[in-house]
mmCIF file of C-alpha atoms in Angstrom:
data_model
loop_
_atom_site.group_PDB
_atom_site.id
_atom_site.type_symbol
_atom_site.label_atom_id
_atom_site.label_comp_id
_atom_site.label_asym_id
_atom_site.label_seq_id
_atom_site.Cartn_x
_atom_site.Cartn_y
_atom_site.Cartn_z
ATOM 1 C CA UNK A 19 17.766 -18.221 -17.977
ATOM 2 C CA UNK A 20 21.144 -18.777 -16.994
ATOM 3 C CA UNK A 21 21.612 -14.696 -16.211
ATOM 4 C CA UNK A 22 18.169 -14.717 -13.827
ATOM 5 C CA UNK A 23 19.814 -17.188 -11.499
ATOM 6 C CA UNK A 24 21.825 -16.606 -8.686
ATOM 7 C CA UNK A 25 24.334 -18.088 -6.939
ATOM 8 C CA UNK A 26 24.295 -19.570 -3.074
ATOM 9 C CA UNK A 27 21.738 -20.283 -0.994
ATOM 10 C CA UNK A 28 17.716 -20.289 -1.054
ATOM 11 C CA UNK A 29 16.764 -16.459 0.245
ATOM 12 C CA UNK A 30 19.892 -15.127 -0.578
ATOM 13 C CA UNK A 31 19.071 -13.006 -3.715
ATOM 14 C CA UNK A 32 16.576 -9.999 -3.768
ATOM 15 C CA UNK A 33 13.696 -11.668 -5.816
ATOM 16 C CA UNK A 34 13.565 -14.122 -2.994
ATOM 17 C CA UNK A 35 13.096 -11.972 -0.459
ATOM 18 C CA UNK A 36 11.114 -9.835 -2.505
ATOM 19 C CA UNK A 37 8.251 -12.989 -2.673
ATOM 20 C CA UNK A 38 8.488 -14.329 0.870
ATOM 21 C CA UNK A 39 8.175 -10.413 2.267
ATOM 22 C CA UNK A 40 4.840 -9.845 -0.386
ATOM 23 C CA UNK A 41 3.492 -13.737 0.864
ATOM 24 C CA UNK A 42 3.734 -12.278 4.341
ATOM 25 C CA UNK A 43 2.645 -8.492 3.832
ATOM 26 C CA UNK A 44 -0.721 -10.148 2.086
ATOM 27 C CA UNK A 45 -1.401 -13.006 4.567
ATOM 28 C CA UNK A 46 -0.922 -10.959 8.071
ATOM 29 C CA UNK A 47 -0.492 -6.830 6.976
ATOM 30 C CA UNK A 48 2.140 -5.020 6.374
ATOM 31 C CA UNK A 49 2.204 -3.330 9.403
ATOM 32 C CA UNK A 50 1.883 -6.437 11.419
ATOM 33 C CA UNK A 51 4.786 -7.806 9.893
ATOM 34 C CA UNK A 52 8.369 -7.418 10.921
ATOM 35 C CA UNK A 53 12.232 -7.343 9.115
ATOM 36 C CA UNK A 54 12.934 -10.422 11.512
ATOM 37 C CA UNK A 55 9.415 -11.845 10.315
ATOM 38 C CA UNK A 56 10.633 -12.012 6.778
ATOM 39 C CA UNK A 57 14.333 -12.690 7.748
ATOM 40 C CA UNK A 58 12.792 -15.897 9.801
ATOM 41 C CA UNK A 59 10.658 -17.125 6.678
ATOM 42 C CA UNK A 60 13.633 -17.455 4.501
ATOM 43 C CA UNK A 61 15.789 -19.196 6.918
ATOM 44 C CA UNK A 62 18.442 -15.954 7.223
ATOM 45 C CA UNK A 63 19.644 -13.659 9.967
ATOM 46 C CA UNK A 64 18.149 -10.085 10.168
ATOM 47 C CA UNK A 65 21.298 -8.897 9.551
ATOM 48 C CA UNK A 66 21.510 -10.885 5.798
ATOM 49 C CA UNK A 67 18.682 -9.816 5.603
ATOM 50 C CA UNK A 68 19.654 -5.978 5.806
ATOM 51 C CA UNK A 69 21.859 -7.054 3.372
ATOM 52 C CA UNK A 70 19.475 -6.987 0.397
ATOM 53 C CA UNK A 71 17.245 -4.476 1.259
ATOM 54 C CA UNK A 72 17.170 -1.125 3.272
ATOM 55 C CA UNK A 73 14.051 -2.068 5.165
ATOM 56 C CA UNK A 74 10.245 -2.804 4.468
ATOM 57 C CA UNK A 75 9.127 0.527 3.482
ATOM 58 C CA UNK A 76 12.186 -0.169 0.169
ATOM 59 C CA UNK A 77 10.175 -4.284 -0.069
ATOM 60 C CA UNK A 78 6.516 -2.387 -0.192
ATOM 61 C CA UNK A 79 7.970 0.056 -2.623
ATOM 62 C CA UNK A 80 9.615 -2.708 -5.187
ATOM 63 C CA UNK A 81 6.541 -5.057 -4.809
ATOM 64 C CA UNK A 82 4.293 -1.782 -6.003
ATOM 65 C CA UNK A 83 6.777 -0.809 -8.425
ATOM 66 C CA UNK A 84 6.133 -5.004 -9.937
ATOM 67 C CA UNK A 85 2.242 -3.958 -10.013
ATOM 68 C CA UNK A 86 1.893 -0.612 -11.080
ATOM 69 C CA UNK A 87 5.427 -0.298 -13.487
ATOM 70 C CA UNK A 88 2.789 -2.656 -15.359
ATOM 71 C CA UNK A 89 -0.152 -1.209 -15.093
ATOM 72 C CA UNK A 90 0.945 1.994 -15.544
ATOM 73 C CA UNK A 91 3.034 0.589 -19.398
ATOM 74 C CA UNK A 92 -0.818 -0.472 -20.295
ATOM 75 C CA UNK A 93 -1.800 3.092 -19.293
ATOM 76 C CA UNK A 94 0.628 4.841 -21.607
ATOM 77 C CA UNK A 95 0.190 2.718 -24.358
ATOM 78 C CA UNK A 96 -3.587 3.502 -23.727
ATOM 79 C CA UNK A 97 -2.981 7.346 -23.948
ATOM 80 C CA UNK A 98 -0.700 7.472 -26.454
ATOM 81 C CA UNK A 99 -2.754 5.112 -29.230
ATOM 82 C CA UNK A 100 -4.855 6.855 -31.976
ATOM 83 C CA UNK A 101 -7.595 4.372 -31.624
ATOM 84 C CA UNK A 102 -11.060 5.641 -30.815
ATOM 85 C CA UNK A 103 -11.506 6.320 -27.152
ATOM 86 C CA UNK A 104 -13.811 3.225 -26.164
ATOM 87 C CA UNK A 105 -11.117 0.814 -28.169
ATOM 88 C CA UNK A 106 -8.099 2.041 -26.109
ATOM 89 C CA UNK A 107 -10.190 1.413 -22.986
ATOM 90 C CA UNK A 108 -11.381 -1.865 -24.364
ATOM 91 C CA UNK A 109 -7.326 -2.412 -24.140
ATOM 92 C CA UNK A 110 -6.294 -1.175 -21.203
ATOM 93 C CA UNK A 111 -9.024 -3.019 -19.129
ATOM 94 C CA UNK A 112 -7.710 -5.784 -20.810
ATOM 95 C CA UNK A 113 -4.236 -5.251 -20.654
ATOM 96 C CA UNK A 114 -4.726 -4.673 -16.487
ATOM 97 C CA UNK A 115 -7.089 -8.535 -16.406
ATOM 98 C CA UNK A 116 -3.495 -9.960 -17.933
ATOM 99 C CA UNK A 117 -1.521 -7.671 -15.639
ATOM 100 C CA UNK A 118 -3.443 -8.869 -12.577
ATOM 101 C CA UNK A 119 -3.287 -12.511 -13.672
ATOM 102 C CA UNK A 120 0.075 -12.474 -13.815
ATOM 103 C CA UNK A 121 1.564 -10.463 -10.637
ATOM 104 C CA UNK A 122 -1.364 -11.607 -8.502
ATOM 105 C CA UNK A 123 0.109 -11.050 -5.130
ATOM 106 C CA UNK A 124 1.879 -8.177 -5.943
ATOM 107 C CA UNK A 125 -1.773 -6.116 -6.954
ATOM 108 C CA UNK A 126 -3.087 -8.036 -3.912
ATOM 109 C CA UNK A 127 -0.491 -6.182 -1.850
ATOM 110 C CA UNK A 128 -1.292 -2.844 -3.834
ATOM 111 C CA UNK A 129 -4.732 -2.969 -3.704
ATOM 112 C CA UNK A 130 -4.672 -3.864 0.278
ATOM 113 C CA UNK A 131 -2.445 -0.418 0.775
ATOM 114 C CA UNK A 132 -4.042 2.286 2.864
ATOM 115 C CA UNK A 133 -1.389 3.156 5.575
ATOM 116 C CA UNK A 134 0.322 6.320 6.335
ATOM 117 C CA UNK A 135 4.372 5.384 5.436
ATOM 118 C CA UNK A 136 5.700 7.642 2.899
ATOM 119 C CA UNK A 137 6.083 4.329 0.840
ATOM 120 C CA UNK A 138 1.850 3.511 1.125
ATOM 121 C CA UNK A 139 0.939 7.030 0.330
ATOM 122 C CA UNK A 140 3.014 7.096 -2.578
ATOM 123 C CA UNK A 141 2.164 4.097 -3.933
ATOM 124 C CA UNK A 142 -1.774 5.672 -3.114
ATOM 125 C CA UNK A 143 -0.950 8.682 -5.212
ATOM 126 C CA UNK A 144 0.083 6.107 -8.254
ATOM 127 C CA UNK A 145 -2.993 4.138 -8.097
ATOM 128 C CA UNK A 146 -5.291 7.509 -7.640
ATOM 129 C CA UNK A 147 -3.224 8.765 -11.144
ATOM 130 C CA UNK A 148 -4.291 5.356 -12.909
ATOM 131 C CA UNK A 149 -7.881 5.426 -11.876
ATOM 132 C CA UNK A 150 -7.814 9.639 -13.357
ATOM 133 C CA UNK A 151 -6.360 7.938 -16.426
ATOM 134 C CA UNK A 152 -9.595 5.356 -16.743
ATOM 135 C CA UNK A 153 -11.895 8.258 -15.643
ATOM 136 C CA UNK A 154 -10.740 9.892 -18.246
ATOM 137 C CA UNK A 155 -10.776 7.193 -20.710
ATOM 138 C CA UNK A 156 -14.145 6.595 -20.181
ATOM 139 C CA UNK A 157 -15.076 10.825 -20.591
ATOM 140 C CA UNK A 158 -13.242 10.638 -24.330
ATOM 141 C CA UNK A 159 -15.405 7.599 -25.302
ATOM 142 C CA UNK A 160 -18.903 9.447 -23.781
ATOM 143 C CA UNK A 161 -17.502 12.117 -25.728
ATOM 144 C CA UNK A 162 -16.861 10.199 -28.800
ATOM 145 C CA UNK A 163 -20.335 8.120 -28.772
ATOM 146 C CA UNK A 164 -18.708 5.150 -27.942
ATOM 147 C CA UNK A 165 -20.089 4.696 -24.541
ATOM 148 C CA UNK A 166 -23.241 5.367 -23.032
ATOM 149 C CA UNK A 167 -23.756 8.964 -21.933
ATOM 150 C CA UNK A 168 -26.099 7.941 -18.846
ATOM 151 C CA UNK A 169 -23.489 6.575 -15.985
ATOM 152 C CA UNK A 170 -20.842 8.866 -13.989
ATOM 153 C CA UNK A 171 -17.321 8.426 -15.308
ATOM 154 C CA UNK A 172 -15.687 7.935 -12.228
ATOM 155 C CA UNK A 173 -18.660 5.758 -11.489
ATOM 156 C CA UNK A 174 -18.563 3.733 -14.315
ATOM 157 C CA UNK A 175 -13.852 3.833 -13.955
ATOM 158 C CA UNK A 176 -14.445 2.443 -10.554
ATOM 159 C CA UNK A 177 -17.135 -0.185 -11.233
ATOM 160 C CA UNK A 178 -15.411 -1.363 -14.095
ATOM 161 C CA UNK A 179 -12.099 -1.893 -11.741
ATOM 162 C CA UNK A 180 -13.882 -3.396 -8.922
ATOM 163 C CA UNK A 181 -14.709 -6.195 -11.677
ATOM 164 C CA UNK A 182 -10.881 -6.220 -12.680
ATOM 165 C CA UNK A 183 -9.577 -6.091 -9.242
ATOM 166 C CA UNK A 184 -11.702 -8.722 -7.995
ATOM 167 C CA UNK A 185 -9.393 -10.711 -9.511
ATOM 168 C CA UNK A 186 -7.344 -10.955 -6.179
ATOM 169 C CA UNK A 187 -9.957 -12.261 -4.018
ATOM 170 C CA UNK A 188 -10.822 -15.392 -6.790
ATOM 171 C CA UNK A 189 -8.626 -15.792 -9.788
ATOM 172 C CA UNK A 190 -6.215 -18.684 -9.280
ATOM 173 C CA UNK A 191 -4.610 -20.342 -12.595
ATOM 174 C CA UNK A 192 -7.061 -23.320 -12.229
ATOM 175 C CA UNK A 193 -9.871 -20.990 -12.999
ATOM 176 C CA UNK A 194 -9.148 -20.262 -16.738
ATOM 177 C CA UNK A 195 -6.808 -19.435 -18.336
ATOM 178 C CA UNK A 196 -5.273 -15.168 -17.789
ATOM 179 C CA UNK A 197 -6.745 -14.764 -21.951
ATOM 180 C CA UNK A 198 -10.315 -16.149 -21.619
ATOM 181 C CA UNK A 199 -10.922 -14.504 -18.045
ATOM 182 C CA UNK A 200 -10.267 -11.089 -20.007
ATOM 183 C CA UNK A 201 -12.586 -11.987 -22.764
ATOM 184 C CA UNK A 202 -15.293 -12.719 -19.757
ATOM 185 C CA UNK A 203 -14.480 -9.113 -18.455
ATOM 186 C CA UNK A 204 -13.968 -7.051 -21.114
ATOM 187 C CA UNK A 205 -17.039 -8.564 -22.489
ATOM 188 C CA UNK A 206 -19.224 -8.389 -19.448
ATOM 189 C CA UNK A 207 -17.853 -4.552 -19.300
ATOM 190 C CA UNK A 208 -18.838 -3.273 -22.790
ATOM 191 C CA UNK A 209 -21.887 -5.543 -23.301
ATOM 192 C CA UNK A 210 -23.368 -6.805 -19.923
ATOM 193 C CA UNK A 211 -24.676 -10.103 -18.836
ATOM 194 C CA UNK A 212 -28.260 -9.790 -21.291
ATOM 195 C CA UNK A 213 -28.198 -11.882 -24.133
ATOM 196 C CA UNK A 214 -28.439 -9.838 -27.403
ATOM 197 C CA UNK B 3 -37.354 5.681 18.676
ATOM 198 C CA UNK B 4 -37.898 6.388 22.252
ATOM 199 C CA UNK B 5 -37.509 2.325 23.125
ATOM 200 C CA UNK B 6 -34.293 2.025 20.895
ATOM 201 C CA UNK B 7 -32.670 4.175 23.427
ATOM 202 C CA UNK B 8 -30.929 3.163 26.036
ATOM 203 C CA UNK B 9 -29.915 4.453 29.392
ATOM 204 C CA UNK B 10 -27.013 4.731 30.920
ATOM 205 C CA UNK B 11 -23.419 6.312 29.919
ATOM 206 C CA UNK B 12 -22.284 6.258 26.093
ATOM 207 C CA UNK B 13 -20.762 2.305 25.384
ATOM 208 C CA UNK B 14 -23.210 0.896 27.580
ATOM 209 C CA UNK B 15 -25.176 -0.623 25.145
ATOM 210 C CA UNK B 16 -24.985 -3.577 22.494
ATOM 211 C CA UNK B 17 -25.160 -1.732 19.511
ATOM 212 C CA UNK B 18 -22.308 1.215 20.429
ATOM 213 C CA UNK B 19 -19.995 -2.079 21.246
ATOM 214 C CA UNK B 20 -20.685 -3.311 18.020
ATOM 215 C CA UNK B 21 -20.177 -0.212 15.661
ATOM 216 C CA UNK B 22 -16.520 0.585 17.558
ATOM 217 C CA UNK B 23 -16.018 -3.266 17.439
ATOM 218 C CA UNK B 24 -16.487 -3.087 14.074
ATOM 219 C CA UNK B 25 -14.677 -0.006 13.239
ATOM 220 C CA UNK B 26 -11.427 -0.954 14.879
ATOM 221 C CA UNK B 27 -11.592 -4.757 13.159
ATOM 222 C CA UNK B 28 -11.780 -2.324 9.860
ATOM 223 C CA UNK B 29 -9.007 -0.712 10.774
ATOM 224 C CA UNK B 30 -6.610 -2.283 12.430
ATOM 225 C CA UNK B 31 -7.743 -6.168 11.407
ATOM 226 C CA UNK B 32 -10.164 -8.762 13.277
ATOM 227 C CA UNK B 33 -6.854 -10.260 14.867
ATOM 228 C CA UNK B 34 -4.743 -7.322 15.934
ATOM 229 C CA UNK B 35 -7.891 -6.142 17.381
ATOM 230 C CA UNK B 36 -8.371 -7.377 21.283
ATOM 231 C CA UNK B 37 -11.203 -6.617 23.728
ATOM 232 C CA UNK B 38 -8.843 -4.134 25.834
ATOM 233 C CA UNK B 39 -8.345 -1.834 22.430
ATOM 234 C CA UNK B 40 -12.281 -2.181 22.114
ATOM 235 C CA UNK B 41 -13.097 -1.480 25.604
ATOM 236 C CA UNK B 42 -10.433 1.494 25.724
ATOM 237 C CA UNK B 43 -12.531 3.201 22.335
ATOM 238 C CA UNK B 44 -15.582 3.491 24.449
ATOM 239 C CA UNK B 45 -13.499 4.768 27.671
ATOM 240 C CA UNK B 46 -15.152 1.597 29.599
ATOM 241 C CA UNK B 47 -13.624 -0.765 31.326
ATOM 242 C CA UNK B 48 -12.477 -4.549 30.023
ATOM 243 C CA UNK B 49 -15.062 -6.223 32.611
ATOM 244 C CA UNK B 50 -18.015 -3.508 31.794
ATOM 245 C CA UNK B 51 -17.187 -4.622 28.115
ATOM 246 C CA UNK B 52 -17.532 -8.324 29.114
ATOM 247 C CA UNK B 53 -20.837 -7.008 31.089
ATOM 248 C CA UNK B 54 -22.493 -6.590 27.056
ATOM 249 C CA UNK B 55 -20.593 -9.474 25.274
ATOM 250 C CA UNK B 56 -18.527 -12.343 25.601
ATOM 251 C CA UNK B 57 -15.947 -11.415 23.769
ATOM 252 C CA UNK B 58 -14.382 -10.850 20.007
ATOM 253 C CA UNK B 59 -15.984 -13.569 18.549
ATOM 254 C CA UNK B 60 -19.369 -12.899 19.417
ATOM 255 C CA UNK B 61 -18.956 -9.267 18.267
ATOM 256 C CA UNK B 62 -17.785 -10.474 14.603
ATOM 257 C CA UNK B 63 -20.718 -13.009 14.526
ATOM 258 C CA UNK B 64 -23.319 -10.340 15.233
ATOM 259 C CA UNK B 65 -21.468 -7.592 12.606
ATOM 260 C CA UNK B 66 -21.400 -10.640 10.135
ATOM 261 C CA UNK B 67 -25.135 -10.792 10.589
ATOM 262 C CA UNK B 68 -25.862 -7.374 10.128
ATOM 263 C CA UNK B 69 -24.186 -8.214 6.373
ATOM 264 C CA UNK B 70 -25.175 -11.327 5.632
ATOM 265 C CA UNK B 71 -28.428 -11.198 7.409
ATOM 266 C CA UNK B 72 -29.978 -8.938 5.090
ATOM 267 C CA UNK B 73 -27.916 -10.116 1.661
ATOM 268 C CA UNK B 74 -29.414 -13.192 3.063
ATOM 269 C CA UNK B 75 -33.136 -11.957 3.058
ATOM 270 C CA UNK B 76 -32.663 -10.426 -0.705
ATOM 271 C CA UNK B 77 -31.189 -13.858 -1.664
ATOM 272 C CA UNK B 78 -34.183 -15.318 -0.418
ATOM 273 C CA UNK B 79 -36.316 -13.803 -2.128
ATOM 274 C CA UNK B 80 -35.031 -13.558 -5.493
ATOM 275 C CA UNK B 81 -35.140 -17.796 -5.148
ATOM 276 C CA UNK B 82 -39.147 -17.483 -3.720
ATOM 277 C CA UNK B 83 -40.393 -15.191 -6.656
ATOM 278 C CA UNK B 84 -42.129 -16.755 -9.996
ATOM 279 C CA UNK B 85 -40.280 -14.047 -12.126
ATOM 280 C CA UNK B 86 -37.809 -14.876 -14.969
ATOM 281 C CA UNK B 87 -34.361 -15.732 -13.789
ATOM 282 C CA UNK B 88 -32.610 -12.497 -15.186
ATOM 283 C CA UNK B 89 -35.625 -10.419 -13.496
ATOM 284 C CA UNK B 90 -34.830 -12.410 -10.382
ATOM 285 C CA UNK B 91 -31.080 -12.127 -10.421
ATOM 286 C CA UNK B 92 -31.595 -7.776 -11.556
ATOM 287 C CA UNK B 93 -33.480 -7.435 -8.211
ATOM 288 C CA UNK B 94 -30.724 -9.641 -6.084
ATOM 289 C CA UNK B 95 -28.173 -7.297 -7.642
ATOM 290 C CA UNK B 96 -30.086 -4.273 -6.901
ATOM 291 C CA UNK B 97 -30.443 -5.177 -3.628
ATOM 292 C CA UNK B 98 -27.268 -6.534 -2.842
ATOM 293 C CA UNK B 99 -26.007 -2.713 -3.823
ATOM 294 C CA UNK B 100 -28.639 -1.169 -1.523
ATOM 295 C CA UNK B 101 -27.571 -3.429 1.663
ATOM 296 C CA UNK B 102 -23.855 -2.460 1.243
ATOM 297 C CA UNK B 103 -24.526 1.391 0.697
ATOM 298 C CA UNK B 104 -27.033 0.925 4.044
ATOM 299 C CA UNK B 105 -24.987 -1.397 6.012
ATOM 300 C CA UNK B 106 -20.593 -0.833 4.773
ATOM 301 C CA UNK B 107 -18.952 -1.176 7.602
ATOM 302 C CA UNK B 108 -20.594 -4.357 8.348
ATOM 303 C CA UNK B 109 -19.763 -5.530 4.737
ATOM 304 C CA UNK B 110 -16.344 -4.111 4.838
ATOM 305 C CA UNK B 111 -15.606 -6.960 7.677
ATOM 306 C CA UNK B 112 -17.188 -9.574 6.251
ATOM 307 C CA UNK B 113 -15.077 -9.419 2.923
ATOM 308 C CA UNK B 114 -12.592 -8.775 4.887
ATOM 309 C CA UNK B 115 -12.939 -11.937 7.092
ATOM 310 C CA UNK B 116 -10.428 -14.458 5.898
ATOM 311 C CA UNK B 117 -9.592 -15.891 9.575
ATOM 312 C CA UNK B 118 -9.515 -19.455 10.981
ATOM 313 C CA UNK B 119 -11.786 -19.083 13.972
ATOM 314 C CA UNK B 120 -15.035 -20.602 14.271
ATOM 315 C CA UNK B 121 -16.801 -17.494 13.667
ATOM 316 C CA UNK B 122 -14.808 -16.616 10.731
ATOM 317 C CA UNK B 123 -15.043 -19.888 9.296
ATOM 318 C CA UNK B 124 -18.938 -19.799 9.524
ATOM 319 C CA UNK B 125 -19.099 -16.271 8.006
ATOM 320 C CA UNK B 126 -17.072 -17.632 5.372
ATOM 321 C CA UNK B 127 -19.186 -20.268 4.336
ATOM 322 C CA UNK B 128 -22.184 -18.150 4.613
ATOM 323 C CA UNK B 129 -20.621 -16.011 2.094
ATOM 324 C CA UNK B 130 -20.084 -19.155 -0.309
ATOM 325 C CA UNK B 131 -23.679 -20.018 -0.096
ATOM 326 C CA UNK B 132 -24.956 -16.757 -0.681
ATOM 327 C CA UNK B 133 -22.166 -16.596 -4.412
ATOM 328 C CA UNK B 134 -23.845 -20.222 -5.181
ATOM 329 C CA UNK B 135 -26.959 -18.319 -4.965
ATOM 330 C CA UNK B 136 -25.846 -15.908 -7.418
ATOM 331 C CA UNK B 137 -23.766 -18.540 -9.649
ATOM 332 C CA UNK B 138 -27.156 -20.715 -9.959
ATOM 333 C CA UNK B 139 -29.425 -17.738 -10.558
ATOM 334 C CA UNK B 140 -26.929 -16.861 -13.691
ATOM 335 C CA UNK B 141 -27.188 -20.658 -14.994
ATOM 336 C CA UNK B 142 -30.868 -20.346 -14.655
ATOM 337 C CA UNK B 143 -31.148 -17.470 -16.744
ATOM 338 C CA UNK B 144 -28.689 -18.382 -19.023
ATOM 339 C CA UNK B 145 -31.003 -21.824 -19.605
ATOM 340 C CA UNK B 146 -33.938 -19.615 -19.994
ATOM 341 C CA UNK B 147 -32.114 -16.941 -22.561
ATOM 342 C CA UNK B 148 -31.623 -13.754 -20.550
ATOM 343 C CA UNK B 149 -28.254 -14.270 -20.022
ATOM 344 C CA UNK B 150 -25.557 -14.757 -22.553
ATOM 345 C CA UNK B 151 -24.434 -18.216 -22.663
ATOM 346 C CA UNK B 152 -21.071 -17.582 -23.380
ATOM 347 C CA UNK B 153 -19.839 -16.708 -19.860
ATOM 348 C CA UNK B 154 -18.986 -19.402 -17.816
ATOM 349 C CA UNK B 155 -22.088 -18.918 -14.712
ATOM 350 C CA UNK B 156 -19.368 -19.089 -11.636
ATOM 351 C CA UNK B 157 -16.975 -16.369 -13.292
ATOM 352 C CA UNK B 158 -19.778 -13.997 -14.729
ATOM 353 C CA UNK B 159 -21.365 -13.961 -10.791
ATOM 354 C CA UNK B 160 -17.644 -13.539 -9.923
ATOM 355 C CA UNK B 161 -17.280 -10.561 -11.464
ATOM 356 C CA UNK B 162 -20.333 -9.128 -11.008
ATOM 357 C CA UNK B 163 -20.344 -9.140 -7.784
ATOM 358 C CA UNK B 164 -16.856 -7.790 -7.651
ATOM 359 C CA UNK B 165 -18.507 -4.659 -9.258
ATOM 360 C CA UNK B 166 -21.108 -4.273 -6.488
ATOM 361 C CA UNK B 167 -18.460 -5.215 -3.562
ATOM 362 C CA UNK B 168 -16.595 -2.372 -5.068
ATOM 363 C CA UNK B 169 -18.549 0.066 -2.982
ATOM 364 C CA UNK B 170 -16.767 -1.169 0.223
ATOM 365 C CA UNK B 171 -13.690 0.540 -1.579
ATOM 366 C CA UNK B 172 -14.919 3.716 -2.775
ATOM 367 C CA UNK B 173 -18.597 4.165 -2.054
ATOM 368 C CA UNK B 174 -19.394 7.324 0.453
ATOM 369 C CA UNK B 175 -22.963 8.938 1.026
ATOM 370 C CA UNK B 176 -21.110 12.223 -1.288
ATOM 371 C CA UNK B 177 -20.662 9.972 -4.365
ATOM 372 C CA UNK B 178 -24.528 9.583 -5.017
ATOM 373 C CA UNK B 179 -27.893 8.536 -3.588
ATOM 374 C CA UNK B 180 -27.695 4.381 -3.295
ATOM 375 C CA UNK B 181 -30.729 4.541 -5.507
ATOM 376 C CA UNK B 182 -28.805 5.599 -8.282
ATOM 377 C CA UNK B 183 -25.651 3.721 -7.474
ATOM 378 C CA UNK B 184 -27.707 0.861 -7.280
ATOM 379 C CA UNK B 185 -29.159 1.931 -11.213
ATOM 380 C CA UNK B 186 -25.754 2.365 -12.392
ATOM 381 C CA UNK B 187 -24.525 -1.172 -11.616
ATOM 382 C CA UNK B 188 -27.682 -3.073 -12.805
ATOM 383 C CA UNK B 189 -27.408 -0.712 -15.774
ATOM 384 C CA UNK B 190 -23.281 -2.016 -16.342
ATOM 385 C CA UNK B 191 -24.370 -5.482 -14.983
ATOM 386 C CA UNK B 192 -26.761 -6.125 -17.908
ATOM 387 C CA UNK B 193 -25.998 -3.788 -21.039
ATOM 388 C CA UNK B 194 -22.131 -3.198 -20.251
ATOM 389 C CA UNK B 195 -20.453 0.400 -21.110
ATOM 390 C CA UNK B 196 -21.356 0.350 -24.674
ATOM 391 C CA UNK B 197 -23.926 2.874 -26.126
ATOM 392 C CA UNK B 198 -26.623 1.057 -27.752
#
């Protein structure tokens, strides 16, 4: 604990300013707000400020990098198990609920990217290579018999997100806790709302 | 489709305010949006624009009721018919997807809408009634035994209607006829990804 901390004042260490810039990227767009916008919220000078970071386009690009460098670990270890196809998805959708619960605003802020920076299109291209790697996913297990052959699989990838990523507009700690909201979704995913 | 016209120069009528209202609010947000931006889309002037409508508000609480109006009307009548709870709740899900494939834009803004205004506010609560709707209809057929009872009712609607709001994201008229959109998210809704 001791190593995570920083010494001097409130706002002065990148993880700070990391937080206060994501609070007010999510709450009035990125493009509405400005370097003196964040400087202001944390009490420093601009010029602090340009201190710590480059600008916001290097902020959007390390708040991403907090939601997909996760996202993308589940991914791997998705691709790179021997389990049967419809088991590694069962895990990754998983993995991304527990992903989501923990670095809420920072998937908020990735999920609410559309612009035309070099920083928002990359981070674009990332999520378009994640959702390939769930389309995908979800080919192997038609393929393998472990999920039904009727639906699209880019369908079905995106369907099954817009569950997951819905996350962001409800899930706040008092609504269960990150473990039992993934049982809900992963078992609402493979085995719908009927009763069996 | 003679009456529905209108004379008079392009903009000068109610519903081409509305659909670049309601583009630019997409685009740009509800708040960074003003009535000059509006009135320059439709290469009018600000007073012709204030000739149709009296200003942004009024604009977001007609677009609102192109949305909610008819998720309202499919709400409706999944509560007036005599069928089984999960029949009733199938249908209001089946719906629901039809109304956002028919009417996106206008559902783009209203989950969009997160605003303080009087006409936000009152779209927002709308849009609570309408998810008690849905939470109820899950607790009545979970009472009645067509829907597992192992899901807590407010999460399960939650989720499932973060599946069908999806479509704001990625839905175009290229990936697939809303009637079989609309059979693919019942389909996931109710039996899940597994093959049975």
């Amino acid at each position: 604990m001791e190593n995570s901390r920083r010494r001097g004042r409130p706002g002065h260490d990148q993880g700070a300013v990391l937080t206060a810039a994501v609070r007010l990227f999510n709450t009035h767009g990125y493009d509405a707000t400005s370097m003196f916008d964040i400087a202001e919220s944390l009490g420093i000078t601009k010029s602090t400020l340009y201190h710590h970071v480059s600008g916001k386009e290097q902020l959007l690009t390390m708040a991403v990098d907090r939601a997909l460098g996760a996202l993308e670990e589940a991914a791997r270890e998705a691709i790179g198990s021997e389990a049967p196809a419809v088991v590694r998805l069962r895990n990754l959708i998983r993995a991304s609920v527990l992903v989501l619960a923990d670095r809420l605003e920072f998937v908020t802020l990735l999920l609410r990217v559309h612009g035309n920076t070099v920083a928002e299109q990359h981070a674009v291209a990332r999520r378009r290579a994640f959702d390939r790697i769930v389309t995908d996913l979800v080919r192997q297990a038609q393929a393998e018999g472990g999920v039904r052959a009727d639906v699209d699989p880019a369908t079905a990838a995106r369907l099954i997100f817009g569950m997951v990523n819905s996350l962001i507009e409800w899930y706040r700690p008092d609504k269960g806790a990150p473990d039992s909201i993934a049982d809900t979704v992963t078992a609402l995913a493979f085995d719908g709302l009927r009763s069996h």
